[in-house]
Amino acid sequence: MAQPVPDAIAYEIRVEAALQQRPAALELYCTLVYDAEMERIDKPVIAMFLARLFRNEPGLVEETNKFLDEYAIELESDQTEDGMKQEDIQSEDENTLYSYRQFLNEFNLSD
């Protein structure tokens, strides 16, 4: 079960830092979504930080969508060097990409 209180303090610090630099904000967005998917922190807490992040960063939604589009293109051309099957890795990455896009839509952050 997620423990929002200590994590919320850590995310508060990270959101403030990320707002100072756009690449950090984009990276934080991906981290927030991943942590929500892994249930490291409750989704409503994540949603609060995402809303603040996007509200304070006009254009970040478009930039995030562009990043996700580029990520999708990368998935098509990825090659693996370890023993895992390419299909398994690609499927996992596509699920991650879907989660990122779904999170934008779920919290009304997409255009």
PDB file of C-alpha atoms in Angstrom:
ATOM      1  CA  MET A   1       0.000   0.000   0.000  1.00  0.00           C
ATOM      2  CA  ALA A   2       1.290   3.460  -0.803  1.00  0.00           C
ATOM      3  CA  GLN A   3       2.445   5.752   1.953  1.00  0.00           C
ATOM      4  CA  PRO A   4       1.614   9.257   0.743  1.00  0.00           C
ATOM      5  CA  VAL A   5       2.847  11.396   3.637  1.00  0.00           C
ATOM      6  CA  PRO A   6       6.648  10.891   3.499  1.00  0.00           C
ATOM      7  CA  ASP A   7       6.573  10.444  -0.275  1.00  0.00           C
ATOM      8  CA  ALA A   8       4.526  13.609  -0.676  1.00  0.00           C
ATOM      9  CA  ILE A   9       7.233  15.634   1.058  1.00  0.00           C
ATOM     10  CA  ALA A  10       9.885  14.192  -1.244  1.00  0.00           C
ATOM     11  CA  TYR A  11       7.754  14.902  -4.305  1.00  0.00           C
ATOM     12  CA  GLU A  12       7.087  18.452  -3.114  1.00  0.00           C
ATOM     13  CA  ILE A  13      10.826  19.090  -3.179  1.00  0.00           C
ATOM     14  CA  ARG A  14      11.196  17.439  -6.580  1.00  0.00           C
ATOM     15  CA  VAL A  15       8.306  19.385  -8.102  1.00  0.00           C
ATOM     16  CA  GLU A  16       9.814  22.666  -6.929  1.00  0.00           C
ATOM     17  CA  ALA A  17      13.193  21.709  -8.389  1.00  0.00           C
ATOM     18  CA  ALA A  18      11.667  20.473 -11.640  1.00  0.00           C
ATOM     19  CA  LEU A  19       9.764  23.701 -12.172  1.00  0.00           C
ATOM     20  CA  GLN A  20      13.113  25.450 -12.507  1.00  0.00           C
ATOM     21  CA  GLN A  21      14.165  23.381 -15.504  1.00  0.00           C
ATOM     22  CA  ARG A  22      11.956  21.906 -18.255  1.00  0.00           C
ATOM     23  CA  PRO A  23      13.917  18.664 -18.927  1.00  0.00           C
ATOM     24  CA  ALA A  24      13.750  17.951 -15.202  1.00  0.00           C
ATOM     25  CA  ALA A  25       9.998  18.543 -15.284  1.00  0.00           C
ATOM     26  CA  LEU A  26       9.580  16.041 -18.111  1.00  0.00           C
ATOM     27  CA  GLU A  27      11.732  13.495 -16.294  1.00  0.00           C
ATOM     28  CA  LEU A  28       9.760  14.058 -13.105  1.00  0.00           C
ATOM     29  CA  TYR A  29       6.509  13.505 -15.006  1.00  0.00           C
ATOM     30  CA  CYS A  30       7.729  10.098 -16.165  1.00  0.00           C
ATOM     31  CA  THR A  31       8.921   9.236 -12.659  1.00  0.00           C
ATOM     32  CA  LEU A  32       5.597  10.246 -11.138  1.00  0.00           C
ATOM     33  CA  VAL A  33       3.669   8.062 -13.575  1.00  0.00           C
ATOM     34  CA  TYR A  34       6.011   5.136 -13.029  1.00  0.00           C
ATOM     35  CA  ASP A  35       5.777   5.461  -9.244  1.00  0.00           C
ATOM     36  CA  ALA A  36       1.994   5.610  -9.464  1.00  0.00           C
ATOM     37  CA  GLU A  37       1.948   2.472 -11.601  1.00  0.00           C
ATOM     38  CA  MET A  38       4.244   0.716  -9.120  1.00  0.00           C
ATOM     39  CA  GLU A  39       1.955   1.931  -6.308  1.00  0.00           C
ATOM     40  CA  ARG A  40       4.801   3.714  -4.541  1.00  0.00           C
ATOM     41  CA  ILE A  41       2.505   6.643  -3.915  1.00  0.00           C
ATOM     42  CA  ASP A  42      -1.275   7.046  -4.143  1.00  0.00           C
ATOM     43  CA  LYS A  43      -2.614   8.187  -7.529  1.00  0.00           C
ATOM     44  CA  PRO A  44      -4.548  11.170  -6.076  1.00  0.00           C
ATOM     45  CA  VAL A  45      -1.295  12.486  -4.574  1.00  0.00           C
ATOM     46  CA  ILE A  46       0.481  11.981  -7.903  1.00  0.00           C
ATOM     47  CA  ALA A  47      -2.401  13.696  -9.694  1.00  0.00           C
ATOM     48  CA  MET A  48      -2.049  16.726  -7.430  1.00  0.00           C
ATOM     49  CA  PHE A  49       1.644  17.051  -8.270  1.00  0.00           C
ATOM     50  CA  LEU A  50       1.057  16.441 -11.979  1.00  0.00           C
ATOM     51  CA  ALA A  51      -1.627  19.113 -12.100  1.00  0.00           C
ATOM     52  CA  ARG A  52       0.710  21.577 -10.410  1.00  0.00           C
ATOM     53  CA  LEU A  53       3.594  20.638 -12.659  1.00  0.00           C
ATOM     54  CA  PHE A  54       1.579  21.135 -15.843  1.00  0.00           C
ATOM     55  CA  ARG A  55      -0.209  24.254 -14.591  1.00  0.00           C
ATOM     56  CA  ASN A  56       3.135  25.928 -13.907  1.00  0.00           C
ATOM     57  CA  GLU A  57       4.728  24.737 -17.126  1.00  0.00           C
ATOM     58  CA  PRO A  58       2.644  25.857 -20.112  1.00  0.00           C
ATOM     59  CA  GLY A  59       3.701  23.850 -23.111  1.00  0.00           C
ATOM     60  CA  LEU A  60       4.874  20.889 -21.061  1.00  0.00           C
ATOM     61  CA  VAL A  61       1.848  18.828 -22.121  1.00  0.00           C
ATOM     62  CA  GLU A  62       2.756  19.330 -25.788  1.00  0.00           C
ATOM     63  CA  GLU A  63       6.388  18.599 -25.027  1.00  0.00           C
ATOM     64  CA  THR A  64       5.390  15.453 -23.142  1.00  0.00           C
ATOM     65  CA  ASN A  65       3.245  14.264 -26.041  1.00  0.00           C
ATOM     66  CA  LYS A  66       6.162  14.915 -28.423  1.00  0.00           C
ATOM     67  CA  PHE A  67       8.458  12.961 -26.102  1.00  0.00           C
ATOM     68  CA  LEU A  68       5.975  10.063 -26.016  1.00  0.00           C
ATOM     69  CA  ASP A  69       5.689  10.122 -29.821  1.00  0.00           C
ATOM     70  CA  GLU A  70       9.478   9.942 -30.128  1.00  0.00           C
ATOM     71  CA  TYR A  71       9.537   7.149 -27.552  1.00  0.00           C
ATOM     72  CA  ALA A  72       6.968   5.217 -29.620  1.00  0.00           C
ATOM     73  CA  ILE A  73       9.166   5.585 -32.730  1.00  0.00           C
ATOM     74  CA  GLU A  74      12.179   4.359 -30.741  1.00  0.00           C
ATOM     75  CA  LEU A  75      10.216   1.284 -29.685  1.00  0.00           C
ATOM     76  CA  GLU A  76       9.793   0.319 -33.317  1.00  0.00           C
ATOM     77  CA  SER A  77      13.527   0.404 -34.001  1.00  0.00           C
ATOM     78  CA  ASP A  78      14.898  -0.858 -30.666  1.00  0.00           C
ATOM     79  CA  GLN A  79      17.339  -3.736 -30.677  1.00  0.00           C
ATOM     80  CA  THR A  80      18.119  -5.778 -27.582  1.00  0.00           C
ATOM     81  CA  GLU A  81      21.508  -7.129 -26.554  1.00  0.00           C
ATOM     82  CA  ASP A  82      20.419  -9.332 -23.655  1.00  0.00           C
ATOM     83  CA  GLY A  83      18.667 -12.702 -23.686  1.00  0.00           C
ATOM     84  CA  MET A  84      15.095 -11.405 -23.537  1.00  0.00           C
ATOM     85  CA  LYS A  85      12.912 -11.711 -26.588  1.00  0.00           C
ATOM     86  CA  GLN A  86      12.494  -8.433 -28.458  1.00  0.00           C
ATOM     87  CA  GLU A  87       8.722  -8.919 -28.503  1.00  0.00           C
ATOM     88  CA  ASP A  88       8.596  -9.169 -24.695  1.00  0.00           C
ATOM     89  CA  ILE A  89      10.628  -6.001 -24.239  1.00  0.00           C
ATOM     90  CA  GLN A  90       8.639  -4.111 -26.851  1.00  0.00           C
ATOM     91  CA  SER A  91       5.355  -5.216 -25.281  1.00  0.00           C
ATOM     92  CA  GLU A  92       6.540  -4.023 -21.855  1.00  0.00           C
ATOM     93  CA  ASP A  93       7.674  -0.679 -23.297  1.00  0.00           C
ATOM     94  CA  GLU A  94       4.399  -0.242 -25.171  1.00  0.00           C
ATOM     95  CA  ASN A  95       2.522  -0.850 -21.920  1.00  0.00           C
ATOM     96  CA  THR A  96       4.654   1.821 -20.248  1.00  0.00           C
ATOM     97  CA  LEU A  97       3.992   4.228 -23.106  1.00  0.00           C
ATOM     98  CA  TYR A  98       0.268   3.493 -22.847  1.00  0.00           C
ATOM     99  CA  SER A  99       0.396   4.180 -19.097  1.00  0.00           C
ATOM    100  CA  TYR A 100       2.031   7.575 -19.675  1.00  0.00           C
ATOM    101  CA  ARG A 101      -0.572   8.572 -22.263  1.00  0.00           C
ATOM    102  CA  GLN A 102      -3.430   7.219 -20.136  1.00  0.00           C
ATOM    103  CA  PHE A 103      -2.225   9.277 -17.185  1.00  0.00           C
ATOM    104  CA  LEU A 104      -2.337  12.456 -19.255  1.00  0.00           C
ATOM    105  CA  ASN A 105      -5.915  11.675 -20.236  1.00  0.00           C
ATOM    106  CA  GLU A 106      -7.044  10.395 -16.833  1.00  0.00           C
ATOM    107  CA  PHE A 107      -6.165  13.629 -15.111  1.00  0.00           C
ATOM    108  CA  ASN A 108      -7.299  15.869 -17.977  1.00  0.00           C
ATOM    109  CA  LEU A 109      -3.774  17.022 -18.684  1.00  0.00           C
ATOM    110  CA  SER A 110      -3.763  16.358 -22.403  1.00  0.00           C
ATOM    111  CA  ASP A 111      -4.839  18.814 -25.047  1.00  0.00           C
TER     112      ASP A 111
END
